mmCIF file of C-alpha atoms in Angstrom:
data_model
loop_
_atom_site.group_PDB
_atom_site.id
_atom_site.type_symbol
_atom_site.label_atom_id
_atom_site.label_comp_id
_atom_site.label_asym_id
_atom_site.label_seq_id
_atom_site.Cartn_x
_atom_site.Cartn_y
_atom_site.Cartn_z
ATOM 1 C CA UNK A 172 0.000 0.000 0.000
ATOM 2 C CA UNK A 173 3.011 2.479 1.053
ATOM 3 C CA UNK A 174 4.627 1.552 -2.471
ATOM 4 C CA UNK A 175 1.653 2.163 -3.971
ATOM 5 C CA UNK A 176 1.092 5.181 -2.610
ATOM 6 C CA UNK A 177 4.355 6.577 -3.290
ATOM 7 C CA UNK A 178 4.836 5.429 -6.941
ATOM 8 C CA UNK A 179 1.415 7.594 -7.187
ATOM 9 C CA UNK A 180 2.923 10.479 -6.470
ATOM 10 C CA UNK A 181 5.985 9.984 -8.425
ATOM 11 C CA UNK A 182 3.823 9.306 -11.584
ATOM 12 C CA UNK A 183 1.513 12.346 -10.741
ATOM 13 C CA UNK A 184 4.580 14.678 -10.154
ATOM 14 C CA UNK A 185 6.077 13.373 -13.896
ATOM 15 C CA UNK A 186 3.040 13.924 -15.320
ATOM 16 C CA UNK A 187 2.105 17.520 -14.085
ATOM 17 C CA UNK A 188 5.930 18.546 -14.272
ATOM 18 C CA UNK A 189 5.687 16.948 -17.864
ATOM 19 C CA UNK A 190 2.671 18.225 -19.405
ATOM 20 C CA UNK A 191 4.025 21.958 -18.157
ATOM 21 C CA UNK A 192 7.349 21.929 -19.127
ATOM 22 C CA UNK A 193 6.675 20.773 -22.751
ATOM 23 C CA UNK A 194 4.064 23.360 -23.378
ATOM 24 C CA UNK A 195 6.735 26.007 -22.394
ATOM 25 C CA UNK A 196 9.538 24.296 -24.411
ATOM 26 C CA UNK A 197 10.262 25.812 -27.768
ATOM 27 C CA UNK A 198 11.054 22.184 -28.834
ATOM 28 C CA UNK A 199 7.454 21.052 -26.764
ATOM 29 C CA UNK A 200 5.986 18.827 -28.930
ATOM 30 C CA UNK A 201 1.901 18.306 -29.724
ATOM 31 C CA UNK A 202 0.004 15.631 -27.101
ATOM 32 C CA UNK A 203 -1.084 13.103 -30.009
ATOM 33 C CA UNK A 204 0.801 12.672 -33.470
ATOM 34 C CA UNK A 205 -0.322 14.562 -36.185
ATOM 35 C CA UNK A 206 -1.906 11.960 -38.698
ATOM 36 C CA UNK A 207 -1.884 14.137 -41.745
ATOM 37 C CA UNK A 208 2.107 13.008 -41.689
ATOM 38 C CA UNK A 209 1.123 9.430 -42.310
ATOM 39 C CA UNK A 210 -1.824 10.111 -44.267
ATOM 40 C CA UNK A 211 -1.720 8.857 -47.858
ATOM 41 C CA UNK A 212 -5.090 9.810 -48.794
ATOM 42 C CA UNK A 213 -3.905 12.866 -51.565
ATOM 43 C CA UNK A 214 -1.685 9.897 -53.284
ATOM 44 C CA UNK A 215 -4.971 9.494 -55.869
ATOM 45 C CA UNK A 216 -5.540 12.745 -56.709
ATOM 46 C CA UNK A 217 -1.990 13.175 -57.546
ATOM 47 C CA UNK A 218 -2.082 10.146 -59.536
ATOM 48 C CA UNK A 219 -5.063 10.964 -61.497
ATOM 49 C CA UNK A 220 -3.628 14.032 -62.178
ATOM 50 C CA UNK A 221 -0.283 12.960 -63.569
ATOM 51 C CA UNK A 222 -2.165 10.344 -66.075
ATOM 52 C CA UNK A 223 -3.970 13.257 -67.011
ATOM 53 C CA UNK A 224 -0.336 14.977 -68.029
ATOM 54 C CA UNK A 225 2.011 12.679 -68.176
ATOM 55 C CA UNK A 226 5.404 13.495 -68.692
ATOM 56 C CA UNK A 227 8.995 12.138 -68.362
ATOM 57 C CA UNK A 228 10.104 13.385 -65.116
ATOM 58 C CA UNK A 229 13.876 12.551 -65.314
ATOM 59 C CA UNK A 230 13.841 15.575 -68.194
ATOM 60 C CA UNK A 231 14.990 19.372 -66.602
ATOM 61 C CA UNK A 232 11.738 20.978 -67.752
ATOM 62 C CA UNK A 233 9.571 19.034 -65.811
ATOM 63 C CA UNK A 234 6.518 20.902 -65.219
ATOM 64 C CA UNK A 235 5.394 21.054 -61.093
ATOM 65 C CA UNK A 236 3.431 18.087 -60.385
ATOM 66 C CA UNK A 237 2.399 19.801 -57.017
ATOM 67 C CA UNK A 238 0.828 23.155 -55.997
ATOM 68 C CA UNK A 239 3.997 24.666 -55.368
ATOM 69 C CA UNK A 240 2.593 27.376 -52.236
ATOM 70 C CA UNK A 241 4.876 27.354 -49.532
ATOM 71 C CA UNK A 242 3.850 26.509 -46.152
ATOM 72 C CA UNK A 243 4.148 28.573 -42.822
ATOM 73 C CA UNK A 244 8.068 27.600 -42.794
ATOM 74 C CA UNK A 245 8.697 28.773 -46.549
ATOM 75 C CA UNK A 246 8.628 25.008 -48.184
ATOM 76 C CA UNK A 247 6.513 23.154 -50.465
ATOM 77 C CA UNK A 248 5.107 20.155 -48.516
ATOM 78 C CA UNK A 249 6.455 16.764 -49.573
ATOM 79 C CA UNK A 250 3.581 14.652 -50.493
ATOM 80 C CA UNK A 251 3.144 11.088 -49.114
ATOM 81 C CA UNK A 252 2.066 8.510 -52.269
ATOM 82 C CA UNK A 253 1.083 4.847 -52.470
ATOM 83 C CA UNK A 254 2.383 1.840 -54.288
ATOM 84 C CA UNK A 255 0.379 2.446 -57.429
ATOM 85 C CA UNK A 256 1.704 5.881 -57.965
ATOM 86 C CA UNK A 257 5.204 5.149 -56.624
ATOM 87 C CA UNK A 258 5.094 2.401 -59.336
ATOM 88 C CA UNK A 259 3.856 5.023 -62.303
ATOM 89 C CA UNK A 260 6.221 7.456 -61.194
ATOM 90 C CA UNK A 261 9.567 5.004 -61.363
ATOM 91 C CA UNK A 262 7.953 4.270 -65.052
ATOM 92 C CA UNK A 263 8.623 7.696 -65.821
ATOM 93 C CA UNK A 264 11.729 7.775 -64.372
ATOM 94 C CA UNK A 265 11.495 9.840 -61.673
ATOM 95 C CA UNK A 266 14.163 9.740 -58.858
ATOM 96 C CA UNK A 267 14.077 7.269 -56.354
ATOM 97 C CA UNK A 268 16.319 8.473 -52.699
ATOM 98 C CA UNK A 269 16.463 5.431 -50.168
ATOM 99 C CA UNK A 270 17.182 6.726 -47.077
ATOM 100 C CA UNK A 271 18.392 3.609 -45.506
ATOM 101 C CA UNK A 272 21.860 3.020 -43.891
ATOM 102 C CA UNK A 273 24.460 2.227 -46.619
ATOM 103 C CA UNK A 274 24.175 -1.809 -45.587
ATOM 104 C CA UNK A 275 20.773 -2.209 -46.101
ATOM 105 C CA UNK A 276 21.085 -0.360 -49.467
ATOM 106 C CA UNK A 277 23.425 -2.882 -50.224
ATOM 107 C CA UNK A 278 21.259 -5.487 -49.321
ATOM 108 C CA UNK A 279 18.577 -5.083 -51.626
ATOM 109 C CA UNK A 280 17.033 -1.029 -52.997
ATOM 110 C CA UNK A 281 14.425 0.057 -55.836
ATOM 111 C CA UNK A 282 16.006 -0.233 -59.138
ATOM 112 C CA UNK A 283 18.113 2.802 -59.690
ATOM 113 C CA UNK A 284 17.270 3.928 -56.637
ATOM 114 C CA UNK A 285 20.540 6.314 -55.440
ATOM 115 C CA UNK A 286 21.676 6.253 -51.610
ATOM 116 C CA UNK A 287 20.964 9.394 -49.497
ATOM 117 C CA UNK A 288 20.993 7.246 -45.627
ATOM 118 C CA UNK A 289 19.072 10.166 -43.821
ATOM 119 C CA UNK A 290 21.510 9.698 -40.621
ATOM 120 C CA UNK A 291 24.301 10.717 -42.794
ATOM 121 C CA UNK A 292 22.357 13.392 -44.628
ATOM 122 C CA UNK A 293 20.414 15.350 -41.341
ATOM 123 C CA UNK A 294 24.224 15.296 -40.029
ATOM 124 C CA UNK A 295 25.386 17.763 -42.424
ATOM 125 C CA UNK A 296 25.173 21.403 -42.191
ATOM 126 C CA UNK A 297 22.254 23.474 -45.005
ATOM 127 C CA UNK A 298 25.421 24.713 -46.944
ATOM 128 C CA UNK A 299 26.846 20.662 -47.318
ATOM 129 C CA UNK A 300 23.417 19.593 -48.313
ATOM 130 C CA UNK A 301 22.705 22.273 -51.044
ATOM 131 C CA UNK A 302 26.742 20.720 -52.364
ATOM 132 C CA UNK A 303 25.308 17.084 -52.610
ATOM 133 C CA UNK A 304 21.841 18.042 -54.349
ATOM 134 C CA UNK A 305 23.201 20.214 -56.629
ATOM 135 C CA UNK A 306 23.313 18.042 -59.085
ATOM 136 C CA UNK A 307 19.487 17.840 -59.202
ATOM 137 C CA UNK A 308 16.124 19.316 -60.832
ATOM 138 C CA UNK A 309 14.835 21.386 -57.624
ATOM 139 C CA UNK A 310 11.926 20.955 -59.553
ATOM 140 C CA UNK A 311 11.992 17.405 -60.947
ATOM 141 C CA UNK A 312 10.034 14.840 -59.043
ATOM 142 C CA UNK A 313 12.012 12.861 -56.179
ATOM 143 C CA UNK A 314 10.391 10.089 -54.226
ATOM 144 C CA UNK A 315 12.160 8.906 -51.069
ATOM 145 C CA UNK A 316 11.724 5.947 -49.007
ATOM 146 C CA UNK A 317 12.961 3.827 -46.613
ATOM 147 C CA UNK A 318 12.172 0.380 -45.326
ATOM 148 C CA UNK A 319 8.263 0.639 -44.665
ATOM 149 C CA UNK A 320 5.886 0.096 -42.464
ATOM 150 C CA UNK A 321 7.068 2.438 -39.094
ATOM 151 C CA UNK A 322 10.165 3.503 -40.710
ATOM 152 C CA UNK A 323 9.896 7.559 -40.762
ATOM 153 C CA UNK A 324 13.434 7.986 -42.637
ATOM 154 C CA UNK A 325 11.345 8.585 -45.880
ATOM 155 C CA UNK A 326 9.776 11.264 -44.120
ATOM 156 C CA UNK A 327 12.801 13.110 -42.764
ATOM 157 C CA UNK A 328 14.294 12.685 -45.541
ATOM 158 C CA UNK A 329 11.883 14.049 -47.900
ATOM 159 C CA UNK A 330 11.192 16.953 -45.237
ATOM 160 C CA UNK A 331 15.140 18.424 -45.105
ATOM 161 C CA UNK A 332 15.453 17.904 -49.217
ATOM 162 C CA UNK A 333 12.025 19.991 -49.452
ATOM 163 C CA UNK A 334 13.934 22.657 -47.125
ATOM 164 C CA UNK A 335 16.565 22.739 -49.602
ATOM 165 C CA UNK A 336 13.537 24.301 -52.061
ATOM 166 C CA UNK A 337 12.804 21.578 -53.908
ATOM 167 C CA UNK A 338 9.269 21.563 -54.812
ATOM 168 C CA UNK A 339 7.993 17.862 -55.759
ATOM 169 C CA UNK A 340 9.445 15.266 -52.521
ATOM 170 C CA UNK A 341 7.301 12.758 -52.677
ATOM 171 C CA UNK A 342 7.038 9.478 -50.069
ATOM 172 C CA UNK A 343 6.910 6.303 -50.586
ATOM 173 C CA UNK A 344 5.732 5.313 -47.317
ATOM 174 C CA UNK A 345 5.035 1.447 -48.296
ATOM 175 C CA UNK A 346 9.017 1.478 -48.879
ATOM 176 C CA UNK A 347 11.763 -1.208 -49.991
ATOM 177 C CA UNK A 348 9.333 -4.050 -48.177
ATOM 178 C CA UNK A 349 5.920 -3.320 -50.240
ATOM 179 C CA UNK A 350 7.503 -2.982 -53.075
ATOM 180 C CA UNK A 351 9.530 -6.363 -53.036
ATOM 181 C CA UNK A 352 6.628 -8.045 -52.233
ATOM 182 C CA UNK A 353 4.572 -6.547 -54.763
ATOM 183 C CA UNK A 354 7.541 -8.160 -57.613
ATOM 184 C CA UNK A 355 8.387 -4.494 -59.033
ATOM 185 C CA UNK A 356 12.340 -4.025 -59.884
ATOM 186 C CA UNK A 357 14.587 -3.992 -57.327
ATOM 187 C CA UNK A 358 18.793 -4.456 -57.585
ATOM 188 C CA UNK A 359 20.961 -6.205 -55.005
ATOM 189 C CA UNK B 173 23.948 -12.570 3.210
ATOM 190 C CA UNK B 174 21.168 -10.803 4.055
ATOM 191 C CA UNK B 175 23.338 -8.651 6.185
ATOM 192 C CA UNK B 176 25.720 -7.672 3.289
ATOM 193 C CA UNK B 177 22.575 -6.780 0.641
ATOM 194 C CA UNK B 178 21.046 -4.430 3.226
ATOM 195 C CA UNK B 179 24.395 -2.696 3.576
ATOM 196 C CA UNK B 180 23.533 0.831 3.775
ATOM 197 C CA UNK B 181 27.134 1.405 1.897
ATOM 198 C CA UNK B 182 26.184 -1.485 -0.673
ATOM 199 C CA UNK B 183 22.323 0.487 -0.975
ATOM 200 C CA UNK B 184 23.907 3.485 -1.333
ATOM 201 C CA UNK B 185 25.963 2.653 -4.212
ATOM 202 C CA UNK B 186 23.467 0.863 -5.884
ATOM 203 C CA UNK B 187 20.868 3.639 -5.733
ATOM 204 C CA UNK B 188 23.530 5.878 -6.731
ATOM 205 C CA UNK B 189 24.763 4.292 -10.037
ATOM 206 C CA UNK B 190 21.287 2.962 -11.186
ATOM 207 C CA UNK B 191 19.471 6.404 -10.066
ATOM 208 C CA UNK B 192 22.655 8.588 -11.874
ATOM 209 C CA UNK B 193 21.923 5.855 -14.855
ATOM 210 C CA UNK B 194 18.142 6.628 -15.264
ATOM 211 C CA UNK B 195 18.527 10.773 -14.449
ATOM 212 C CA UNK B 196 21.312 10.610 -17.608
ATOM 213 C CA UNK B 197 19.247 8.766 -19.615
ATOM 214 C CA UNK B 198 15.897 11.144 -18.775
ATOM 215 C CA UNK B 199 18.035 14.210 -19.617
ATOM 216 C CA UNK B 200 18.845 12.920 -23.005
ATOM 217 C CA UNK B 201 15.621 12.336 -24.051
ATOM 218 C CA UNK B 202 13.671 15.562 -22.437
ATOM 219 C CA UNK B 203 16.317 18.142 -23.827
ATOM 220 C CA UNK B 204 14.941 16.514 -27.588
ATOM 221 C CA UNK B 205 11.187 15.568 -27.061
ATOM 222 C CA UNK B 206 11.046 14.224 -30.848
ATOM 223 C CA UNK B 207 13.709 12.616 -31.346
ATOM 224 C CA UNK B 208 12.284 10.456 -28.367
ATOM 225 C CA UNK B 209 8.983 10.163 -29.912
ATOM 226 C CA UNK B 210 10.578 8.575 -32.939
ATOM 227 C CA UNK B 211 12.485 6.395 -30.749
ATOM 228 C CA UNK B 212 9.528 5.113 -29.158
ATOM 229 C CA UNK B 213 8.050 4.857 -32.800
ATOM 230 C CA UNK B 214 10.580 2.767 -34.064
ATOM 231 C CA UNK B 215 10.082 -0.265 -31.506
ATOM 232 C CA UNK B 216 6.712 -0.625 -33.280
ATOM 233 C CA UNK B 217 4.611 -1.173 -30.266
ATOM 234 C CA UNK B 218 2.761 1.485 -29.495
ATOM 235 C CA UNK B 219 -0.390 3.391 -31.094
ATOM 236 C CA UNK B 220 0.561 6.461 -33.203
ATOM 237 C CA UNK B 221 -1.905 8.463 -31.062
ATOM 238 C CA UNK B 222 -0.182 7.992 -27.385
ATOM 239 C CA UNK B 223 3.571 8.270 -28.822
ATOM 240 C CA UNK B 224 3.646 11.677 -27.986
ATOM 241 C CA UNK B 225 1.767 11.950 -24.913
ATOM 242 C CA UNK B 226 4.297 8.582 -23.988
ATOM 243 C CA UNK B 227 7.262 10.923 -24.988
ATOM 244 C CA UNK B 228 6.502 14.254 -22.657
ATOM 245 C CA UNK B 229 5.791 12.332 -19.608
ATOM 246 C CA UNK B 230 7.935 9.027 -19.488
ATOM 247 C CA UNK B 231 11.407 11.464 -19.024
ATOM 248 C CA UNK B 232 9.907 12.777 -16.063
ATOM 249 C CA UNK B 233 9.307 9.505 -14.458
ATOM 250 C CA UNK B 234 12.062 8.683 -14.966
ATOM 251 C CA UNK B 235 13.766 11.446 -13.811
ATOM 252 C CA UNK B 236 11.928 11.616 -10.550
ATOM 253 C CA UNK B 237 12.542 8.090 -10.423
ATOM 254 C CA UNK B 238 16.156 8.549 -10.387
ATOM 255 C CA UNK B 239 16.167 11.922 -8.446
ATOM 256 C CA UNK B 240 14.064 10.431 -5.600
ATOM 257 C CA UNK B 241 16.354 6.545 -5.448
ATOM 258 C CA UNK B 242 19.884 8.700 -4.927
ATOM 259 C CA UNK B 243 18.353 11.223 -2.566
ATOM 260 C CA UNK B 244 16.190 8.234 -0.349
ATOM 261 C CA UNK B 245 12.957 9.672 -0.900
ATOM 262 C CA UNK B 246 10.330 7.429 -1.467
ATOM 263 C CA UNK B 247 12.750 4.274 -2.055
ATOM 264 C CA UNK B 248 10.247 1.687 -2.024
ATOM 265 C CA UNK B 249 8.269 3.355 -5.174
ATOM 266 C CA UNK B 250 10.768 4.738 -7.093
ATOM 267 C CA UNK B 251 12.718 1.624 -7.128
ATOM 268 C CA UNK B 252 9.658 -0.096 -8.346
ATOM 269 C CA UNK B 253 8.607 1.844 -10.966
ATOM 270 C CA UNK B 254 12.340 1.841 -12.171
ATOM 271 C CA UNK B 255 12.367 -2.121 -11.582
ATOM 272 C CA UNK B 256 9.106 -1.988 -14.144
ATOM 273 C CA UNK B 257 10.204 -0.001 -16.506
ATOM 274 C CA UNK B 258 13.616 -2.079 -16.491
ATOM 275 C CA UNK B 259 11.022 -5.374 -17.805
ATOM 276 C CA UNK B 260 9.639 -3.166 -20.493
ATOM 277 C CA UNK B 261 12.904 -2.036 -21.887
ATOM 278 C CA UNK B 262 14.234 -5.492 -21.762
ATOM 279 C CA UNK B 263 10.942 -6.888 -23.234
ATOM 280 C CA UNK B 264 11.691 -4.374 -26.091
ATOM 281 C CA UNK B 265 14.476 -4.582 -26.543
ATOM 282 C CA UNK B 266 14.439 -8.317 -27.356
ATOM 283 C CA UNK B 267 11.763 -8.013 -29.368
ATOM 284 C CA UNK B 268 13.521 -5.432 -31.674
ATOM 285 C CA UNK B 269 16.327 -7.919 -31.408
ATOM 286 C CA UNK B 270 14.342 -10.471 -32.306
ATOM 287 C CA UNK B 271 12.350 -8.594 -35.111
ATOM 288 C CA UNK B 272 15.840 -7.014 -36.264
ATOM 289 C CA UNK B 273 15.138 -4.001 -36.159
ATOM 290 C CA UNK B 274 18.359 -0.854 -36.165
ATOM 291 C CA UNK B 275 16.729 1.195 -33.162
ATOM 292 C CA UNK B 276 17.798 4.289 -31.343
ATOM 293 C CA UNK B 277 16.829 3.227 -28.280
ATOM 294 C CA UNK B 278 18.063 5.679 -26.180
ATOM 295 C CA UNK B 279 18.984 3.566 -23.117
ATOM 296 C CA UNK B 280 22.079 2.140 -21.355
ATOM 297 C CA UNK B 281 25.812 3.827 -21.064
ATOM 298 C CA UNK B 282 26.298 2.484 -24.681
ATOM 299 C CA UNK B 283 23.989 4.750 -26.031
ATOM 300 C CA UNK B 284 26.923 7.228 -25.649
ATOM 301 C CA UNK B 285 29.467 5.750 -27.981
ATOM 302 C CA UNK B 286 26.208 5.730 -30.676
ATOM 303 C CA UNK B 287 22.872 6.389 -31.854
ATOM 304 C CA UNK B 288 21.732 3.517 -33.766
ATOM 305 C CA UNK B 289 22.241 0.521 -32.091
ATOM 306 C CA UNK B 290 23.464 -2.937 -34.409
ATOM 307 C CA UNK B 291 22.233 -6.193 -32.937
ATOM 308 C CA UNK B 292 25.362 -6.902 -30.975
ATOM 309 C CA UNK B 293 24.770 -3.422 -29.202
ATOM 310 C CA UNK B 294 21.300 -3.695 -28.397
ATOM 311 C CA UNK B 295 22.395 -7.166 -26.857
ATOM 312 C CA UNK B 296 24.834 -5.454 -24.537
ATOM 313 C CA UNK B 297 21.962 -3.501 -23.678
ATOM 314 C CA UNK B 298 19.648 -6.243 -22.549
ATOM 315 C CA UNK B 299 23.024 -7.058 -20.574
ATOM 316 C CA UNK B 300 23.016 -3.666 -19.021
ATOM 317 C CA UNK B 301 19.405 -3.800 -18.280
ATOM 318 C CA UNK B 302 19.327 -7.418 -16.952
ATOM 319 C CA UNK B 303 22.193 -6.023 -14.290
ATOM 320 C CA UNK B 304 20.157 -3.013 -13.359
ATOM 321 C CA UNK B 305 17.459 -4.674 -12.801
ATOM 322 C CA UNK B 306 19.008 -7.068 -10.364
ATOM 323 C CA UNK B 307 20.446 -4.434 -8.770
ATOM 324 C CA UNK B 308 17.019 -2.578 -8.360
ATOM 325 C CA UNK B 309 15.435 -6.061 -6.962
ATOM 326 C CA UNK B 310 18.520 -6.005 -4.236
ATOM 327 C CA UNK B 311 17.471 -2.022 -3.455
ATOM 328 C CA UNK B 312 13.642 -3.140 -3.391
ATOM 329 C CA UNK B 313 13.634 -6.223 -1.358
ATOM 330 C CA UNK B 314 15.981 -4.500 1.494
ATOM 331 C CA UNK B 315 16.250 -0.679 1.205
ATOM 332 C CA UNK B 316 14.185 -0.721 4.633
ATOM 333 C CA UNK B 317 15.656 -4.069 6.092
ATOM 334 C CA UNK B 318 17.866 -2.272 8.824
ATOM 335 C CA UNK B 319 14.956 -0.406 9.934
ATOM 336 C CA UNK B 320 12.656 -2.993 9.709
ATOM 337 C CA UNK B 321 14.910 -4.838 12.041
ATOM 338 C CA UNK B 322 15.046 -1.692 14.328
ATOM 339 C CA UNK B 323 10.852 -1.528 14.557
ATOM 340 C CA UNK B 324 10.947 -5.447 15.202
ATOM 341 C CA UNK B 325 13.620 -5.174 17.970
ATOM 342 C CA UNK B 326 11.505 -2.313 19.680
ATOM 343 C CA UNK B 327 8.622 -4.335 19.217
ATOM 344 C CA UNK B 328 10.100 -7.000 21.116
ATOM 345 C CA UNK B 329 11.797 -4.923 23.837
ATOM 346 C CA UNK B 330 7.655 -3.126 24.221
ATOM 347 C CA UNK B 331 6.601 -6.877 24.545
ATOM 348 C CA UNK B 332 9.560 -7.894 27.256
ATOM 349 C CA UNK B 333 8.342 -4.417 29.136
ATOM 350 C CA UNK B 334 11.575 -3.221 28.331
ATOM 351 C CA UNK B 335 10.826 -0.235 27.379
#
């Protein structure tokens, strides 16, 4: 009963202390996830769209596939797509970034998919990351992913490119495992 | 035997490593609230909707946790609720180990030397979790021997009139 009691008040104290000092916190952080991050429910539209205008997106012209507004923090949104559209988009040879450590790359990645591990990437100071995509269409369509299912490297990824100003991120939340299972190209 | 694990010395330097352990570990992960919350993500056992929630308050606990085993204040519950959350970080930790899965899991001294933790890390970190919670058990079971012996002993010198 005394141990009760006592880990009561330790838990209460955590949780008051807690809830207070992360709504003061710059870095404080929302009570419950925002879904919208996982959400995959614009991937259709977008798809529709594209088959409506299709174009080769490896090609430096590329139209914007996306509505190019900025957001609050000055960068067009990276847009999360499914396997269908992921799998149209690779047709047209978009870019594919797998933001996966090196060894899993290794192991088995989309075909032509290039290497960006996110660790390695979100390491690097703004003026280092402009250097290594400078090589690419800040306009061209770039879909990142990582393993799957809970893996939010896609996401990060996608999310410090777009900060770069590079208007079309895409993710491929379903990642390497959805889309080996599915039987599309992949290189090991 | 019982004599040397009650060992106010042996208590205190228990209390001391596993509560410094648990306030170092706490600071780490409420200096970065999201960085936690995707560490908590990636053991892929939780709903999406109390990660967050899981991710404010957890630090704290264990913070108090920690700050209230080295200082002697309320002994008996925080070195339970450290002694439980011990089993659930060795319960998932195996299960990333079993499921393979490269987590941060932001736990044990070896989460110094790096973030991402390969298999043969995260075993050394069941390792380092399986000792703490021994220790813990040895703090539980007889922070309050010696004065448990003293109450008995007055007990019995009330009964023997004694006193």
């Amino acid at each position: 009963m005394k141990t009760l009691k006592q880990i009561l008040i330790i838990l209460v104290l955590s949780v008051a202390i807690g809830l207070i000092v992360n709504a003061v916190n710059p870095k404080g952080i929302p009570l419950v996830v925002d879904m919208k991050k996982y959400s995959t429910e614009k991937s259709d539209k977008l798809k529709e769209d594209f088959i409506n205008n299709p174009y080769d997106t490896s090609k430096n012209d590329a139209p914007l596939m996306q509505n190019p507004h900025l957001n609050k923090e000055g960068f067009v949104e990276p847009q999360n797509i499914k396997l269908d559209f992921a799998k149209i988009l690779f047709d047209k040879n978009a870019l594919f970034f797998d933001g996966r450590i090196p060894e899993d790359y290794k192991a088995g990645h989309i075909k032509g998919a290039i290497s960006v591990p996110y660790e390695e990437f979100h390491k690097k100071s703004k003026e280092e990351r402009i250097e290594m995509m400078k090589g690419y269409n800040k306009n061209g369509i770039i879909v990142c992913y990582c393993i799957g299912g809970d893996c939010e490297m896609s996401i990060d990824l996608a999310y410090d490119i777009a900060k770069l100003g590079f208007t079309s991120m895409n993710i491929y939340l379903g990642g390497y495992k959805e889309w080996e299972n599915a039987g599309y190209p992949v290189e090991k | 035997m019982r004599d040397f694990l009650s060992n106010k010395y042996l208590q205190f330097i228990l209390r001391l490593i596993i509560g410094a352990m648990f306030i170092y570990v706490a600071y780490n992960k409420f200096i970065n609230p999201e960085e936690f919350a995707k560490a908590i993500k990636n053991y892929d056992m939780l709903p999406l909707q109390v990660i967050n929630i899981m991710a404010i308050i957890l630090p704290y606990i264990e913070l108090f946790s920690g700050l209230f085993l080295i200082l002697g204040i309320y002994k008996k519950g925080s070195s339970a609720i450290i002694g439980i959350s011990l089993i659930v970080f060795i319960i998932a930790l195996t299960t990333a180990f079993a499921r393979g899965l490269n987590i941060d899991c932001g736990c044990g001294f070896s989460s110094l030397i790096q973030e991402t933790a390969s298999k043969n890390e995260l075993v050394i970190r069941i390792f380092e979790d399986i000792l703490m919670l021994l220790g813990i058990i040895i703090i539980y079971m007889f922070c309050d021997e010696k004065k448990i012996e003293a109450e008995e002993i007055k007990e019995n010198q009330i009964i023997k009139g004694e006193i």
